[in-house]
Short mmCIF file of C-alpha atoms in Angstrom, two decimals:
data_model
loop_
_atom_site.label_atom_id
_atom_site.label_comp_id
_atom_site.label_asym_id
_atom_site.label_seq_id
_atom_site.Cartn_x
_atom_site.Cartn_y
_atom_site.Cartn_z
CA UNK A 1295 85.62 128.50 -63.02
CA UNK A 1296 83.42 127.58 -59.96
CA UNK A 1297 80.90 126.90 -62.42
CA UNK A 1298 82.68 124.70 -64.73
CA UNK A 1299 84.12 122.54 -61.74
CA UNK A 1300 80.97 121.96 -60.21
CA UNK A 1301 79.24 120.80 -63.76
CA UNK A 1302 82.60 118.43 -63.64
CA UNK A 1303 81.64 117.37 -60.26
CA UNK A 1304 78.15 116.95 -60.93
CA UNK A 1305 79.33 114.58 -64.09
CA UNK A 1306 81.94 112.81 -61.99
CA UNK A 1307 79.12 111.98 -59.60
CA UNK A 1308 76.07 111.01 -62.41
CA UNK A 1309 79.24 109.48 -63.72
CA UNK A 1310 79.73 107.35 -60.28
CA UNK A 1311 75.84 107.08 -59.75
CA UNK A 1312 75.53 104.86 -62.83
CA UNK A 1313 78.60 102.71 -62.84
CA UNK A 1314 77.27 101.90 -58.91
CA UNK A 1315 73.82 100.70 -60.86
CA UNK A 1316 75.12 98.97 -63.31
CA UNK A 1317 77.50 97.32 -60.73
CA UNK A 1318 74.18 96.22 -58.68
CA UNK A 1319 72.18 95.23 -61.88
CA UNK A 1320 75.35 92.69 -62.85
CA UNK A 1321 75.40 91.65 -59.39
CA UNK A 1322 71.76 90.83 -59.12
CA UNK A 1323 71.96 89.31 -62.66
CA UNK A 1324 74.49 87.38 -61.33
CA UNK A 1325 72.52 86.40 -58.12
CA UNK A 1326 69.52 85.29 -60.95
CA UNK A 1327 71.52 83.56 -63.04
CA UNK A 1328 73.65 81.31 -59.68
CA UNK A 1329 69.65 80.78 -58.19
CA UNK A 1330 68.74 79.54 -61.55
CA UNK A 1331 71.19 77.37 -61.62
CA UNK A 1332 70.54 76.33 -58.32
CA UNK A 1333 66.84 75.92 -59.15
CA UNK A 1334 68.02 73.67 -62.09
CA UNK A 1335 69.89 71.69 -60.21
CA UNK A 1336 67.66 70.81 -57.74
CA UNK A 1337 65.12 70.14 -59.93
CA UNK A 1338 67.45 67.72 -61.89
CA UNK A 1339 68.02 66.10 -58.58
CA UNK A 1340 64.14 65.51 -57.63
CA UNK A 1341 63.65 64.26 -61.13
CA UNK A 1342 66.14 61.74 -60.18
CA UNK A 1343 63.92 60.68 -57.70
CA UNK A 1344 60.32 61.36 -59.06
CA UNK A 1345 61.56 58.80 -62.09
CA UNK A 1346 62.36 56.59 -59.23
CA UNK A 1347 59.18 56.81 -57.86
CA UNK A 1348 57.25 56.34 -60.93
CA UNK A 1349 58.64 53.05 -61.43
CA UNK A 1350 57.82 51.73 -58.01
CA UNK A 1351 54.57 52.90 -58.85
CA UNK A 1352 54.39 51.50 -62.25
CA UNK A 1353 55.65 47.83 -60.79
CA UNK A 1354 52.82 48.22 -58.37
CA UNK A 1355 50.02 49.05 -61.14
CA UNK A 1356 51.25 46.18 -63.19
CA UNK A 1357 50.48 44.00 -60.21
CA UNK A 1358 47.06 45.67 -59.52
CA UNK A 1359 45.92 45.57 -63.11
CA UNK A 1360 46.78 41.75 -63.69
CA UNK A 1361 44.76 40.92 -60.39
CA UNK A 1362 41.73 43.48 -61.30
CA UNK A 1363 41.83 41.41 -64.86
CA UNK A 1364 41.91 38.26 -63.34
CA UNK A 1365 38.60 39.37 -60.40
CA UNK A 1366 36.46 41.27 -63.26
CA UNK A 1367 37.16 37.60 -65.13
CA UNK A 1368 36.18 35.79 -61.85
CA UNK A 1369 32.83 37.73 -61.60
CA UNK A 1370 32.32 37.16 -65.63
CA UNK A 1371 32.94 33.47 -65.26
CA UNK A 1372 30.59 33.57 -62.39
CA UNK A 1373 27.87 35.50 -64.41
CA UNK A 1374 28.32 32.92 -67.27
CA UNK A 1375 27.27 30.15 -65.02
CA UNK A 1376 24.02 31.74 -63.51
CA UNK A 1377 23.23 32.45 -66.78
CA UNK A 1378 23.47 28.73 -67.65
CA UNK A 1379 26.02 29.60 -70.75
CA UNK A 1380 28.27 27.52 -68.87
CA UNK A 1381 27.38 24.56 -66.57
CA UNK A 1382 27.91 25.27 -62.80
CA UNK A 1383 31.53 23.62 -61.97
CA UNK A 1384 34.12 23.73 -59.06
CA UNK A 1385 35.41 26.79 -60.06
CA UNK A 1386 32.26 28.57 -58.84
CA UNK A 1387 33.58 28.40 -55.42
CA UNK A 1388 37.10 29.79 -56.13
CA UNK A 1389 35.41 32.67 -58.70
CA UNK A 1390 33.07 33.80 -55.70
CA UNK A 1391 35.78 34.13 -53.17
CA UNK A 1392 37.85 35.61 -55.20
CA UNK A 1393 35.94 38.81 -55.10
CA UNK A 1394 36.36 39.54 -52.00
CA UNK A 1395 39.88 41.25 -52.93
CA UNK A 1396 39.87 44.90 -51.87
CA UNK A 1397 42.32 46.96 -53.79
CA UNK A 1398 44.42 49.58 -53.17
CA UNK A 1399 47.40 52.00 -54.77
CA UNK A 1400 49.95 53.12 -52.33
CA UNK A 1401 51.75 55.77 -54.96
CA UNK A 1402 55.55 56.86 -53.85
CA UNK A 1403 54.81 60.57 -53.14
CA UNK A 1404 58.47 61.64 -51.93
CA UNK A 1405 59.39 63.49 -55.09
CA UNK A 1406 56.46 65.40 -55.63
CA UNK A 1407 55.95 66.25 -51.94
CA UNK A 1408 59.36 67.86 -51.93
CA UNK A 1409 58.63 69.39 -55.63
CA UNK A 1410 55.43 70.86 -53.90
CA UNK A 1411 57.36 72.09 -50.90
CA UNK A 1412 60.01 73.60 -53.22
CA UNK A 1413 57.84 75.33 -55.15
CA UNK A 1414 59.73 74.22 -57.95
CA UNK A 1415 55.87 73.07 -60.09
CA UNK A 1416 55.96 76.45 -61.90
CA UNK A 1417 59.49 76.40 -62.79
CA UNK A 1418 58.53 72.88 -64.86
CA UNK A 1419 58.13 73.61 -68.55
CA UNK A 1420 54.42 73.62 -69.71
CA UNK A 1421 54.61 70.14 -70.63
CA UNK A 1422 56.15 68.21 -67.76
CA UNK A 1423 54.10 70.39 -65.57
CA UNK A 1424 50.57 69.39 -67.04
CA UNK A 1425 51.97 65.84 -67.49
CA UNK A 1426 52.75 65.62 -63.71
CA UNK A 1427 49.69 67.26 -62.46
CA UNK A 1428 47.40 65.62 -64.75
CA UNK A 1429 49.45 61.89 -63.25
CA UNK A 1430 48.71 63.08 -58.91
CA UNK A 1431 45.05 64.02 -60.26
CA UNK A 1432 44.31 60.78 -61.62
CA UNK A 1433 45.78 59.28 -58.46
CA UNK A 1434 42.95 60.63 -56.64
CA UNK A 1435 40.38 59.98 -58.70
CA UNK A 1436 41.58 56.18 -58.48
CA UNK A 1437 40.86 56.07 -54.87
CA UNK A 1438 38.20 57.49 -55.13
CA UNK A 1439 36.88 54.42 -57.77
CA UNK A 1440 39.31 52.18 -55.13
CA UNK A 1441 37.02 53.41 -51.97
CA UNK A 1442 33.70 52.81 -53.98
CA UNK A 1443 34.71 49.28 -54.96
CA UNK A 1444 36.08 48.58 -51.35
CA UNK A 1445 32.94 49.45 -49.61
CA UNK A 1446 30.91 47.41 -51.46
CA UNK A 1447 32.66 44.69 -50.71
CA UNK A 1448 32.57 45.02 -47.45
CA UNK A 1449 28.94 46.73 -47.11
CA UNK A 1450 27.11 44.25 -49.96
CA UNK A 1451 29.18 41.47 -51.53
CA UNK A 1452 30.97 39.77 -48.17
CA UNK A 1453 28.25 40.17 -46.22
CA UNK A 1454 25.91 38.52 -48.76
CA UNK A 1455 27.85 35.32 -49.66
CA UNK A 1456 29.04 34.83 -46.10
CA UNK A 1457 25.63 34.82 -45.09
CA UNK A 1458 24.29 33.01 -47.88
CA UNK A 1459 26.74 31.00 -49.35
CA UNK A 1460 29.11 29.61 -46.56
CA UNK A 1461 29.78 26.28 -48.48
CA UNK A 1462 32.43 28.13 -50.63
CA UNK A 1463 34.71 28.17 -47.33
CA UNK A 1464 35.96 24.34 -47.89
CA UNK A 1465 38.46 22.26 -49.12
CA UNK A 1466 37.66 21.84 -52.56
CA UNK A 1467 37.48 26.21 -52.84
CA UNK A 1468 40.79 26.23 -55.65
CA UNK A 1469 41.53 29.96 -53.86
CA UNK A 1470 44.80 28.89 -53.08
CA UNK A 1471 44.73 30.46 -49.24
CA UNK A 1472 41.43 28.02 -48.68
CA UNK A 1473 42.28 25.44 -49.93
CA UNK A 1474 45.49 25.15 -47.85
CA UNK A 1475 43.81 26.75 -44.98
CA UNK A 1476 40.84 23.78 -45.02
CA UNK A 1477 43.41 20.85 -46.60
CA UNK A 1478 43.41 18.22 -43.48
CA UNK A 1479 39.40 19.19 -42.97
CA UNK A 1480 37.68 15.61 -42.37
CA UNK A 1481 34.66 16.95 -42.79
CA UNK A 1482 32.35 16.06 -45.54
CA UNK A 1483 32.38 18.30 -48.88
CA UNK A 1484 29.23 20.58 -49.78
CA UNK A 1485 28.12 21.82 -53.04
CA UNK A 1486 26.59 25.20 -53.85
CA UNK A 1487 23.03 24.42 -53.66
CA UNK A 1488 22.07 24.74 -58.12
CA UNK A 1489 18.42 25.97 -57.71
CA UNK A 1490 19.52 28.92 -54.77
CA UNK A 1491 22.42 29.97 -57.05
CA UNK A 1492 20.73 30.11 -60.53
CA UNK A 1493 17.57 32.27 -58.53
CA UNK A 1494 19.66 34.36 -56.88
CA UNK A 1495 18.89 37.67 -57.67
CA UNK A 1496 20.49 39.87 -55.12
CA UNK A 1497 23.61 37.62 -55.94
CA UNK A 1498 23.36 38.37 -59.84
CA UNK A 1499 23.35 42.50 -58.98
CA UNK A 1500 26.55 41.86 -56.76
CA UNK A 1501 28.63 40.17 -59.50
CA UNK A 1502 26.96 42.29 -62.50
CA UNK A 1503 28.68 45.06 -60.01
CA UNK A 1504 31.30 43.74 -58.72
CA UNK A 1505 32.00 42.81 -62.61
CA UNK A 1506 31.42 47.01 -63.21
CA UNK A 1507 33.69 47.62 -60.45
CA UNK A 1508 36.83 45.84 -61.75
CA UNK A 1509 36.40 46.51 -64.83
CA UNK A 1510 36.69 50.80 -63.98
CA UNK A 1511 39.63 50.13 -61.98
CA UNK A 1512 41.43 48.12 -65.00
CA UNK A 1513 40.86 50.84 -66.72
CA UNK A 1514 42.21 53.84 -63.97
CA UNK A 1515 45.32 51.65 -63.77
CA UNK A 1516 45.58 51.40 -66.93
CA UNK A 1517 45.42 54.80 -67.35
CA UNK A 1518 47.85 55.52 -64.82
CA UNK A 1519 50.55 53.65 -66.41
CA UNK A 1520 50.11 55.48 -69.45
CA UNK A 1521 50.14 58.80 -67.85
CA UNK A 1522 53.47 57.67 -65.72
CA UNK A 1523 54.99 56.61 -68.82
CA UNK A 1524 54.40 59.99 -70.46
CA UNK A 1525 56.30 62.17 -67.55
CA UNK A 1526 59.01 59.38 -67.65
CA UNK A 1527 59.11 59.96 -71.57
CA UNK A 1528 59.64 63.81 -70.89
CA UNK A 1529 62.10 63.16 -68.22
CA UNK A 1530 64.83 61.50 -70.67
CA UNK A 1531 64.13 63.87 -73.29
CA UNK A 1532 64.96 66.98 -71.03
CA UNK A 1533 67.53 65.21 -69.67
CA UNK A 1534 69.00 64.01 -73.14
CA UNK A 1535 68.85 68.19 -73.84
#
């Protein structure tokens, strides 16, 4: 009889052992399933605000790209002109200076900062995940192009024409911050001397570069917009799901 209680014991307590561990799996279950939903949830929140972010950025590329289109124009109009396919005008003057522009993209990194601080990049699904990363890599490679551009203008091209061609700082320069700048100047009006321009050389590798120059970051901007639009894409559809 001692026997046959302690064999009911011993099932009583295998008995107890198990319902205990299936208690704990359910409750950590449970605990997965709340933190997932957690995990979703905050990730649906900094989507909120990456989406916001992209289109701060994208406002800002549209305004970068039309001014890179309208410099990589200035330094084609420029080159047209040395080569005599167009005759030297007014316009030289306001195409010259307008190269000086540096450029720069200042992305809205909030989201993805806290998305990186989170931890939340591997919870992503494959394809918003490679679409974001591939977006913040791209970024960098644009500066990158952005700082190459930028120091030659300010290490070859500004040095070069405000040393050699001064004259373009008057009046008559159509860049619209010259031209009011210099407006009530009495002085007398001087033209780009034809002969220095047409030789020039060390000018003709400036704008054949400066022409290289914007014409790479059209295309990274570009780019970027296109890449944005595609995480932006995969935002509505997840959040259509």
């Amino acid at each position: 009889m001692s026997e046959n209680k302690t064999g009911k014991y011993l099932k009583y307590a295998i008995g107890e052992i198990i319902l205990v561990v299936i208690g704990i799996l359910i409750a950590l279950q449970i605990n997965n399933w709340n933190e997932q939903i957690k995990l979703n949830k905050d990730i649906d929140d900094h989507l909120v605000i990456l989406k916001e972010n992209l289109l701060e950025d994208q406002l800002q590329l549209q305004i970068l790209k039309q001014n890179i289109t309208t410099r990589k124009l200035a330094a084609d109009s420029a080159m047209f002109q040395m080569m005599t396919i167009t005759s030297l005008d007014s316009q030289l003057k306001k195409y010259l200076i307008q190269l000086y522009q540096e450029f720069k993209f200042s992305p809205n990194t909030n989201a993805i900062e806290t998305i990186n601080q989170s931890n939340e990049i591997p919870a992503l699904n494959n394809e918003l995940r490679t679409a974001i990363l591939d977006y913040y890599s791209l970024i960098e490679r644009t500066k990158e192009r952005e700082h190459i551009s930028n120091s030659q203008i300010q290490t070859k091209y500004e040095p070069y024409l405000n040393e050699n061609y001064p004259t373009i700082f008057q009046k008559n320069n159509e860049f619209e911050f010259l031209a009011t700048y210099y407006k009530d100047d009495p002085r007398p009006i001087s033209t780009i001397d034809r002969d220095q321009f047409l030789n020039d050389k060390i000018l003709e590798t400036l704008l054949v570069s400066r022409y290289y120059q914007c014409n790479a970051l059209e295309k990274f901007y570009e780019d970027l917009i296109i890449s944005s639009d595609k995480i932006l894409s995969i935002i509505k559809e997840r959040k259509s799901k």
